[in-house]
Every structure is written in structure tokens, then in C-alpha cells.
Coordinates of C-alpha atoms and ligand atoms in Angstrom, one line a residue:
X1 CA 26.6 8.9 4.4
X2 CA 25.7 7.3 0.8
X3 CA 22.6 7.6 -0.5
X4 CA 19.9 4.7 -1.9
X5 CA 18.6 5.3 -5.4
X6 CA 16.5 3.1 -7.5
X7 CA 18.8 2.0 -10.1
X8 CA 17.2 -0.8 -12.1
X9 CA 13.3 -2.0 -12.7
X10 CA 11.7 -4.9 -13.6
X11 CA 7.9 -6.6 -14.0
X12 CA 6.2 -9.5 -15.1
X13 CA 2.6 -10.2 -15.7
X14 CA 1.3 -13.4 -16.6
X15 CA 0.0 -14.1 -20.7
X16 CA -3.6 -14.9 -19.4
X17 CA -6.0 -11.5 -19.8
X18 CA -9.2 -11.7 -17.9
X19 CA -11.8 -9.3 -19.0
X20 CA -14.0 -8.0 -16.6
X21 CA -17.2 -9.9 -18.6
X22 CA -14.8 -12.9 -18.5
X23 CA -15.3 -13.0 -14.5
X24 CA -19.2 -13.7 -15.7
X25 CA -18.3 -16.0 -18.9
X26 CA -15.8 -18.1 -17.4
X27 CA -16.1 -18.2 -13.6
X28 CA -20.5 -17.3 -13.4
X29 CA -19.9 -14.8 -11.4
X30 CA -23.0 -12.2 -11.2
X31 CA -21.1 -9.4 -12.3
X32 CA -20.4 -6.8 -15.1
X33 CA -18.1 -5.0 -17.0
X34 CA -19.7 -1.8 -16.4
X35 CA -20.5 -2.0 -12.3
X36 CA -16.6 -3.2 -12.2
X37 CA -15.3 -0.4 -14.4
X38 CA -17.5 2.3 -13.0
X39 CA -16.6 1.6 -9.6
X40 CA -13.1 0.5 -10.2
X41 CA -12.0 1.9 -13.4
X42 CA -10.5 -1.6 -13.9
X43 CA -11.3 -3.2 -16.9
X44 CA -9.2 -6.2 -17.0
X45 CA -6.0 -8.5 -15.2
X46 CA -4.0 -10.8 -15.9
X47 CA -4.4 -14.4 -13.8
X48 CA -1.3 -16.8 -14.0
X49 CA -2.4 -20.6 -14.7
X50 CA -2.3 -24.2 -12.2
X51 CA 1.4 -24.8 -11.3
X52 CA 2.6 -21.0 -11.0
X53 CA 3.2 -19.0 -7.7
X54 CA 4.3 -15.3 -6.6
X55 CA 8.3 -16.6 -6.2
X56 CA 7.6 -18.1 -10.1
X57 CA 6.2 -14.7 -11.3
X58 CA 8.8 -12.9 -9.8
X59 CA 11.8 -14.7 -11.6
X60 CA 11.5 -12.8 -14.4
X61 CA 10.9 -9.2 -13.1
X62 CA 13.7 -9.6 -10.6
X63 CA 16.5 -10.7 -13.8
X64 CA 14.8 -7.7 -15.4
X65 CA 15.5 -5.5 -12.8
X66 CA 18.8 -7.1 -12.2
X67 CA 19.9 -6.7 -15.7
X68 CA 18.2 -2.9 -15.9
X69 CA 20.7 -1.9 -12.9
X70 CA 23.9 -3.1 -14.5
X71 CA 24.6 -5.5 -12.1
X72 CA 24.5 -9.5 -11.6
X73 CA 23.4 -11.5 -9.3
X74 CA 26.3 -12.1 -7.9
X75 CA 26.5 -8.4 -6.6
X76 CA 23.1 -8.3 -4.8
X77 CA 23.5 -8.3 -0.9
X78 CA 19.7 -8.8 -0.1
X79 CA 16.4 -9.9 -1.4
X80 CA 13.2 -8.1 0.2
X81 CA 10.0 -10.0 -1.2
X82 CA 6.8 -8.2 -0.8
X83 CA 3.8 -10.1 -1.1
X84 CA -0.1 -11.2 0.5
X85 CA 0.2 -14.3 -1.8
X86 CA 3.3 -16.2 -0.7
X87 CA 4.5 -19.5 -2.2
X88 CA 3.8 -21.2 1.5
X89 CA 2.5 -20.7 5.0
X90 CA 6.7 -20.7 5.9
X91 CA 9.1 -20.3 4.6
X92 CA 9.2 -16.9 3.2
X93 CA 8.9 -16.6 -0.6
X94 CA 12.3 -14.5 -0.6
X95 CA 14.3 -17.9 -0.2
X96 CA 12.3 -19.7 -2.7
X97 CA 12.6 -16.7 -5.4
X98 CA 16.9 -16.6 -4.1
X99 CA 16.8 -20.2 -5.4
X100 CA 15.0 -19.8 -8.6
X101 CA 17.2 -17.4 -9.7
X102 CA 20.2 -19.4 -8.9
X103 CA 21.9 -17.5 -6.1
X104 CA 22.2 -20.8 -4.2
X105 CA 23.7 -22.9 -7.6
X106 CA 27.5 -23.0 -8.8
X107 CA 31.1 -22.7 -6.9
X108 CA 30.4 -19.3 -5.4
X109 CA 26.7 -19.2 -4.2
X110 CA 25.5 -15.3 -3.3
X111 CA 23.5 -17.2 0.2
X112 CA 22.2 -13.1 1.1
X113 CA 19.9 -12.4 3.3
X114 CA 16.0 -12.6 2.4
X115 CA 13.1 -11.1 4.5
X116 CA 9.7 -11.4 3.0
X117 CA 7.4 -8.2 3.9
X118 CA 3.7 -9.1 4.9
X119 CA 2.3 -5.4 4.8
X120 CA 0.2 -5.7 1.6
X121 CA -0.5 -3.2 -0.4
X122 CA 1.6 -1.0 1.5
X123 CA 4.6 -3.5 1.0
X124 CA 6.4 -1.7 -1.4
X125 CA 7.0 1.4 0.8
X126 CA 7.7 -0.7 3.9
X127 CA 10.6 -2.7 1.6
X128 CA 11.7 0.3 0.0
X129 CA 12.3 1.9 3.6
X130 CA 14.1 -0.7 4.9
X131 CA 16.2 -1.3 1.6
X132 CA 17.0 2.5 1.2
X133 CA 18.0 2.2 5.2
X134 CA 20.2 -0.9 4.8
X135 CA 22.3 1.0 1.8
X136 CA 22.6 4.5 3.2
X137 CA 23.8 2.9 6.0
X138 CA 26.7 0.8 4.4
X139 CA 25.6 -2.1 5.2
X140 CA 24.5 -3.4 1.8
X141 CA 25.0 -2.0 -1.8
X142 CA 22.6 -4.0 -4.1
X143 CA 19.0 -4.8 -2.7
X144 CA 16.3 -6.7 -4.7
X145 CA 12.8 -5.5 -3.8
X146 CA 10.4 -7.9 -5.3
X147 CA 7.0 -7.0 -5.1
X148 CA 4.5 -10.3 -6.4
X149 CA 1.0 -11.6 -6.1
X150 CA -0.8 -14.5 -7.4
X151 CA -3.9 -13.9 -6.0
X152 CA -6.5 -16.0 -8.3
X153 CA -5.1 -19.0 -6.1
X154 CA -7.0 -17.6 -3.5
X155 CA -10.2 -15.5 -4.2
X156 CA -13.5 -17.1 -4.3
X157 CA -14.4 -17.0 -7.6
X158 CA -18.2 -16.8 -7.3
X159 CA -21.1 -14.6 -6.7
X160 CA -20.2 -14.7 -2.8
X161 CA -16.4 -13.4 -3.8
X162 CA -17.4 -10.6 -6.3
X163 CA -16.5 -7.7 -3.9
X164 CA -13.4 -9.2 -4.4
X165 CA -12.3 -11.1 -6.8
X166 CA -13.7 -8.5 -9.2
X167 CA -10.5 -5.9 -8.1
X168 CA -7.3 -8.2 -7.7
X169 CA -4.9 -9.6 -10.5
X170 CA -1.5 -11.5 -10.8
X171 CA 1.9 -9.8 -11.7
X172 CA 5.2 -9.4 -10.3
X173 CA 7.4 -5.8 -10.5
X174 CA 11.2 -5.2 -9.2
X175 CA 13.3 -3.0 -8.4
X176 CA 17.5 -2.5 -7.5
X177 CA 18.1 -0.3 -4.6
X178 CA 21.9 1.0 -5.1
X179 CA 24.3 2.9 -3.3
X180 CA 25.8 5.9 -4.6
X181 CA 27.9 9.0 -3.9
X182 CA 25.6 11.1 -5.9
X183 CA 22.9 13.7 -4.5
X184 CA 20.1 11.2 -5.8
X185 CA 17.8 8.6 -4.7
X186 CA 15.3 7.9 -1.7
X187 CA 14.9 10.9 0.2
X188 CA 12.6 9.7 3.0
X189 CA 9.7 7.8 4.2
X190 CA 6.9 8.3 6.3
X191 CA 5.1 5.1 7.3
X192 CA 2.1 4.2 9.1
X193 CA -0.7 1.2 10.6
X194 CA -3.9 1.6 12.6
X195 CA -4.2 -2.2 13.8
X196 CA -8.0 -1.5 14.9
X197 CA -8.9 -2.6 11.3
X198 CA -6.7 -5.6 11.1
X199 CA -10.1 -7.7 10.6
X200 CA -11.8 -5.4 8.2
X201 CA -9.2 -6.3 5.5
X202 CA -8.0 -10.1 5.7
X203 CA -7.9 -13.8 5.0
X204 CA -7.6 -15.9 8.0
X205 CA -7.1 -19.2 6.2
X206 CA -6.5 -21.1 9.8
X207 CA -6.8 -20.2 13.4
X208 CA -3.7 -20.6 15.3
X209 CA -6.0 -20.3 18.7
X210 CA -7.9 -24.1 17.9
X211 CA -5.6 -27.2 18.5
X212 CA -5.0 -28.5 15.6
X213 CA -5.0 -24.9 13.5
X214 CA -7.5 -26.4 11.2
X215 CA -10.5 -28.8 11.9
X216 CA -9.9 -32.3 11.3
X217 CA -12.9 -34.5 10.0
X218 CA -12.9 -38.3 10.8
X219 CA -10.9 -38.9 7.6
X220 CA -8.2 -37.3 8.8
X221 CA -8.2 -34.9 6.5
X222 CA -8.2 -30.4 7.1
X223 CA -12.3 -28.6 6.7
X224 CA -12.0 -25.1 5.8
X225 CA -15.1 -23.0 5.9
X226 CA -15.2 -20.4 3.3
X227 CA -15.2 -17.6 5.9
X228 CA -11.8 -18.7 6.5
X229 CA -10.7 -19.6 3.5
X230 CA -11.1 -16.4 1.0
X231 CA -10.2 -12.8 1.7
X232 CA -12.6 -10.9 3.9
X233 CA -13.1 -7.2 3.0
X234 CA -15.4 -4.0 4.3
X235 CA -14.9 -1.8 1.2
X236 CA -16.7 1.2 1.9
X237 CA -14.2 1.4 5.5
X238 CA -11.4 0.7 3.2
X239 CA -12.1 3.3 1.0
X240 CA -12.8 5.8 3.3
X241 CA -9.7 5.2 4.7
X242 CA -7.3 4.8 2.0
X243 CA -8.3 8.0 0.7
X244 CA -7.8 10.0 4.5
X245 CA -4.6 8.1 4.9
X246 CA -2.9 8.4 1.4
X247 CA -3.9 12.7 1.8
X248 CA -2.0 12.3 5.2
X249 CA 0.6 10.8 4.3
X250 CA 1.8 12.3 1.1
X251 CA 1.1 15.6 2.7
X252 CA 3.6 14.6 5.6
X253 CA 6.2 13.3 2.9
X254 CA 5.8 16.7 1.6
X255 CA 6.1 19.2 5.1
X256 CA 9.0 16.9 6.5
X257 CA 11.3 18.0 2.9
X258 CA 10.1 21.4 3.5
X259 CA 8.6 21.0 -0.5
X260 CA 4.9 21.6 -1.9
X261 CA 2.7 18.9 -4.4
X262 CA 4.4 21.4 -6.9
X263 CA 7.7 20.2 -6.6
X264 CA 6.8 17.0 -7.1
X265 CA 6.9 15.6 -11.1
X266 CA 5.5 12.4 -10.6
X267 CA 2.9 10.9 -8.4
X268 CA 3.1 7.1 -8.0
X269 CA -0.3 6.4 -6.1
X270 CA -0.8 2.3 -5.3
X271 CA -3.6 0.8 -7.8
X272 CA -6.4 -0.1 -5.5
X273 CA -9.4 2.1 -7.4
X274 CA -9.4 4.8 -9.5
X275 CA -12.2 6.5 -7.7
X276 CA -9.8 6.6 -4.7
X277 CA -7.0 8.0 -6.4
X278 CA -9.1 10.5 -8.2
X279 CA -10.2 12.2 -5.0
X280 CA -6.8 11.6 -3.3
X281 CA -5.6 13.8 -6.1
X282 CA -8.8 16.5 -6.6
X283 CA -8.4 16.7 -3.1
X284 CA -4.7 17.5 -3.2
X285 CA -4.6 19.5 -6.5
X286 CA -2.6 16.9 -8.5
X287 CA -2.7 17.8 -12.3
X288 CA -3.8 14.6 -14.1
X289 CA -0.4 14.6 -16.1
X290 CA 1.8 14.3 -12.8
X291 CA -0.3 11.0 -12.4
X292 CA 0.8 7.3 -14.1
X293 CA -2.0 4.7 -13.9
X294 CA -2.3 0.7 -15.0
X295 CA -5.2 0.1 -13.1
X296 CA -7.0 -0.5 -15.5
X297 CA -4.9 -2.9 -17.1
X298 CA -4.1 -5.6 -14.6
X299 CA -6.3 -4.5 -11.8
X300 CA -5.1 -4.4 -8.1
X301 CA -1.7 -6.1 -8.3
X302 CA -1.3 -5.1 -4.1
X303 CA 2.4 -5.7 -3.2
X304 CA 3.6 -5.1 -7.0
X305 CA 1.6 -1.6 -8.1
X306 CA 4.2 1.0 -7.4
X307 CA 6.9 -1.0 -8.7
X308 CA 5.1 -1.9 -11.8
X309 CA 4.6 1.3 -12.1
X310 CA 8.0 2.2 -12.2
X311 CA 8.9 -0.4 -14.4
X312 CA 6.5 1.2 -16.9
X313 CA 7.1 4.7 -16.6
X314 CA 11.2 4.4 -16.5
X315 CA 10.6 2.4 -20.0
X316 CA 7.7 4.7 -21.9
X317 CA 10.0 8.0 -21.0
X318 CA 7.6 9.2 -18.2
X319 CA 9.8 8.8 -15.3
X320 CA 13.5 10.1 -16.2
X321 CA 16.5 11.3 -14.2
X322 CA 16.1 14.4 -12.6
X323 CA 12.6 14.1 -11.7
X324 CA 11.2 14.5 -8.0
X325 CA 8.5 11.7 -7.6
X326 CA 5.9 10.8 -4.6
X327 CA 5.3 7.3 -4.3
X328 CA 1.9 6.5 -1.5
X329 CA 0.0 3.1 -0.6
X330 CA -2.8 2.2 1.8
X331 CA -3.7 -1.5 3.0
X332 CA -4.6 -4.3 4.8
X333 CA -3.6 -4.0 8.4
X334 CA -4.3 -0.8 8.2
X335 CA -0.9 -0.2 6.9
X336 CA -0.1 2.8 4.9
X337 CA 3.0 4.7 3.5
X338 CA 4.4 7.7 1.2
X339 CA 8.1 8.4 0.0
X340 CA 10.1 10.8 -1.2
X341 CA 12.4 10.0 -4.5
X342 CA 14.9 12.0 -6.3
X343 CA 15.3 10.1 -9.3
Ligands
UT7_401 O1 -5.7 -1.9 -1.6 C1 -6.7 -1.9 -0.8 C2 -7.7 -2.9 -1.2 N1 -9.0 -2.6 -1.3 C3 -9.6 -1.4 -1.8 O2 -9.0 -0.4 -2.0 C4 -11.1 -1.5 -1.9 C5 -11.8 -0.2 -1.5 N2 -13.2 -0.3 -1.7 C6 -13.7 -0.2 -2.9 O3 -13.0 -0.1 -3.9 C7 -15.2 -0.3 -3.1 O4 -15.8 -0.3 -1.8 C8 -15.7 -1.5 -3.9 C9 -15.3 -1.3 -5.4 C10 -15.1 -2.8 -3.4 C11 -17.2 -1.6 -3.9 O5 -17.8 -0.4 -4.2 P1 -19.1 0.1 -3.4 O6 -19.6 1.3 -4.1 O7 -18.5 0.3 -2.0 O8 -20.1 -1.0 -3.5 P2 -20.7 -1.9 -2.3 O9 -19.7 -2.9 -1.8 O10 -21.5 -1.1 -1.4 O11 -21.8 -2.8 -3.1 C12 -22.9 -2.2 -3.7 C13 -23.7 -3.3 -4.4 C14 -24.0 -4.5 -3.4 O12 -25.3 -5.0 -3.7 P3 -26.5 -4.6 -2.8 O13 -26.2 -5.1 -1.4 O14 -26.6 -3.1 -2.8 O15 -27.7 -5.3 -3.4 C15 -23.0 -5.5 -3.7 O16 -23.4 -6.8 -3.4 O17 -23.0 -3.9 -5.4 C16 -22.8 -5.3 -5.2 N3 -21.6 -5.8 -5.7 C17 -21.4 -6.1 -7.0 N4 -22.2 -6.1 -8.1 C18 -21.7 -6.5 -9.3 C19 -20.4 -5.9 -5.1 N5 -19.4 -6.4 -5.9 C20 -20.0 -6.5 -7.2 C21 -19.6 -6.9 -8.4 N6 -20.5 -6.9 -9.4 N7 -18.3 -7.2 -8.7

């Protein structure tokens, strides 16, 4: 059987920086830099402007990646988008993205396959799964995993919002999943969901129960409360969790390959809070150089993290060939993930 490495990486984040002070200046938000850094560690994000969506963001990222792996697009066999965000209710954002970057255009269109991945923060692992399955199993040899967000379209952006909108930013990161002969690449997956806490970690936006899906005034025209309308979160659950889940499942990653957190060179933990990570790591006995962080740079980019990650760390020399890496992510849903990656 081949096996699935990562062979090219890509990301994107929009011009626009948003300083944690700026949530106050700009949006009058009652908030600070230091309540959001201490809590977070995140000091600022990037928010993309009016006319821009996650299948926009990830054009760029995705030709990046695309160019990184030595290929064109002519020799990808699937797109797997991950993302919260999507372009539109349906269709997925992976056909929309397969258009923008021209798959569709010219005498010998590449019409592949493209499943969009609703599982959040924990996206990247469930894509990177199902990528690395398709190619060991020889039924592709190029997938695009696109991981995007443009969440400022849809946080409240006011005092009400704060627990929030103070954590999330825009940015899309790719990646190539390749086959290959060589004794490389994905090694395995472990991936998980508790659906008890689907409602602690959501945006409704409509309810498919009432006929129509949204109220309809007299003037014909859709009324969204804001309980429906902006993302709904219980942090302190979430937090509790992500940190119990993300120790469970890195320590199963590591038992089912029969290795130990030392064999590992890399962690790649999903930016959600640095306070999280932190104790997922004191707790494990990570050493603070096997760690790579941006955090703190463009906040909680939920689908695209880990591969913006990887994007980084392949380009500043801290992620090389040869290395062993653990990626892990926890999310809405509850959804969580680890894997296993020879790089
Ligand atoms: O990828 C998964 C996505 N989500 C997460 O990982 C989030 C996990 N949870 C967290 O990171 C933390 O729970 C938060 C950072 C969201 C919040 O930290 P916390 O220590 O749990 O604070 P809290 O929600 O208990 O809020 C404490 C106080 C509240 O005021 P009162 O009720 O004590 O008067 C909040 O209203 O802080 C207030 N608050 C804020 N104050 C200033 C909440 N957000 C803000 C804000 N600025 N942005």
C-alpha cells in the first residue's frame, strides 16, 4: 500500500490587523487588551474586508500549496475544504474555491471531487484522515485540504459578543496530500465527538424545525433574533474539555504507534487559547521548544490553525524532513482529533 505525506503548504491571511484595543476603538466593544491577552494569549487577528469570503481567502493559500508541492492543478484529484464560515448555506465552499482557481475553465477542466468538512476546529484532522485514506488507498494521488474562515461576517461585534468575538480571526492555510512509495507521511489518526455538547458550542442561524426556517414579518422579509444569529459558546465547558480531550487523544496517537511524547519533534496543537495548550503540554511534559504557536498573531483561525501552522514552520526551518510531528484539535460538536506524521 502507498503511503500519504504532506507534500506542499500554503496560507493566506488577510492585510487588515485588528489589535485587541482595536475591538474597543473600532467596534465599542467593553473589552481590553490585557483581559484578552491574559486569558487568551492572543493579541491580535487579521479580519478580511465587505465583499470577501472563506472560498476568496483560500485562493491564494491553496495556489501556494499547489505550487509548494510541485504539482498543478491539473494533477489534483480532490479538494477537501474545511471550514465553520462557508461561502453559503449550500453548496459547499469546496466547489466555489474548485472554480476560483480555474479547475472548471479551459479545454480540459480537472471537474474532481469536492467535499466540504463541517467539524470546526477539529476540521483539519477529520480532512487530513480522509485525504491520507483516499491516497493510501490508490484511489487519488493529489488532495487539496483547504482549511478557511472568515468569521468577522458573523460574530457580534459588541459588548454582548465579547466572549467571542474577542478570540476568532480570518485566514485561510493549505496543504497537498501526495502519494508516495517512500516510508514517510501520515501515519495514523485517532478521531473523536461527544454530541451531548453540540449546543454548548454553535450558531444556529435558522431552525429547520419552524415552517418557513426563519420568521417572516408582514413585509415579507426573514427576522433573526440575535440568539440565533451569532455563535453561542459556554467557555469554561469548552475549555475543560479541550484540554481532557486533546491529553486523550494525543496520548492514544502515541500508545497505538507503540512511541512516547519523546519521540515526537514537533507538536502542532490547534490555536484556540494559550492557557489550554499550556496545560495540555505541562500536563504531558512537552518541552516548550517541541511547541510552534501563532496564536497570538491571528487569534483562533478554527478550521485553518494546524495548517497554518504548517505553512509557517515548513518555511521558518522548524518543521523539516525527517521529523516525527503530533498534530491535535478540539471543537464544536464536540469533535476532537490527533495524528501521527512522519514528515
Ligand atoms: O476552538 C474551541 C473554541 N473555543 C475555545 O477554545 C474557548 C475556550 N474557553 C476559553 O478560552 C475561555 O473560557 C474564555 C477565554 C472564552 C473566557 O475566559 P474565562 O476565564 O472562562 O472567563 P469567563 O467567560 O468566565 O468571563 C469572566 C468575566 C465575565 O464577567 P463577569 O460575569 O465575571 O462580570 C465575562 O462577561 O469576563 C467577562 N468577559 C470579558 N471581559 C472583557 C468575557 N469576555 C470578555 C472580554 N473582555 N472579551
Amino acid at each position: 500500500m502507498p503511503n500519504a505525506y504532506i507534500s506542499g503548504s500554503g496560507m493566506y491571511v488577510p492585510e487588515t490587523v485588528i489589535k485587541n484595543d482595536d475591538l474597543k476603538k473600532i467596534y465599542g466593544i467593553d473589552t481590553d487588551h490585557e483581559w484578552i491577552h491574559k486569558r487568551s494569549g492572543i493579541e491580535e487577528r487579521r479580519f478580511a474586508p465587505e465583499g470577501v469570503n472563506a472560498s476568496d481567502l483560500a485562493v491564494p493559500a491553496a495556489k501556494q500549496a499547489v505550487e509548494d508541492a510541485g504539482i498543478e492543478m491539473k494533477d489534483l484529484d480532490m479538494i477537501i475544504f474545511g471550514t465553520l464560515s462557508p461561502d453559503a448555506i449550500f453548496p459547499g465552499s469546496g466547489v466555489y474555491l474548485q472554480q476560483k482557481l480555474g479547475l472548471c475553465d479551459g479545454p480540459n477542466p480537472n471537474f474532481v471531487p469536492c467535499l466540504d468538512v463541517r467539524n470546526q476546529c477539529s476540521a483539519f484532522i477529520y480532512s487530513l484522515a480522509t485525504a491520507a485514506s483516499m491516497v493510501k488507498a490508490g484511489g487519488c494521488k493529489n488532495v487539496l485540504i483547504v482549511g478557511a474562515e472568515c468569521h468577522s461576517a458573523a460574530m457580534d461585534m459588541s459588548t454582548r459578543g465579547r466572549q467571542v468575538s474577542s478570540l476568532f480571526g480570518d485566514a485561510a492555510a493549505a496543504v497537498v496530500v501526495s502519494q508516495t512509495e517512500e516510508d514517510r507521511g501520515v501515519r495514523g489518526w485517532y478521531l473523536g465527538a461527544d454530541g451531548r455538547y453540540a449546543d454548548s458550542l454553535c450558531l444556529k442561524g435558522w431552525d429547520m424545525r419552524r415552517r418557513p426556517y426563519i420568521p417572516v414579518g408582514d413585509d415579507d422579509c426573514g427576522r433573526v433574533t440575535p440568539e440565533m444569529m451569532w455563535p453561542y459558546m459556554e467557555g469554561k465547558l469548552v475549555f475543560r474539555n479541550a484540554v481532557e480531550r486533546m491529553i486523550q487523544s494525543l496520548m492514544k496517537a502515541c500508545s497505538d504507534h507503540e512511541i512516547t511524547r519523546d519521540d515526537i519533534d514537533l507538536f502542532l496543537f490547534h490555536q484556540a487559547n494559550m492557557r489550554i495548550n499550556q496545560y495540555v503540554a505541562d500536563q504531558i511534559g512537552i518541552p516548550e521548544d517541541r511547541l510552534v504557536h501563532n496564536l497570538h498573531k491571528y487569534g483562533n483561525t478554527t478550521a485553518a490553525t494546524i495548517p497554518l501552522l504548517i505553512a509557517e514552520a515548513t518555511r521558518n526551518g522548524k518543521l523539516e524532513r525527517g521529523m516525527k510531528v503530533a498534530m491535535v484539535a478540539f471543537g464544536s460538536g464536540f469533535t476532537w482529533g490527533s495524528a501521527i506524521v512522519d514528515w
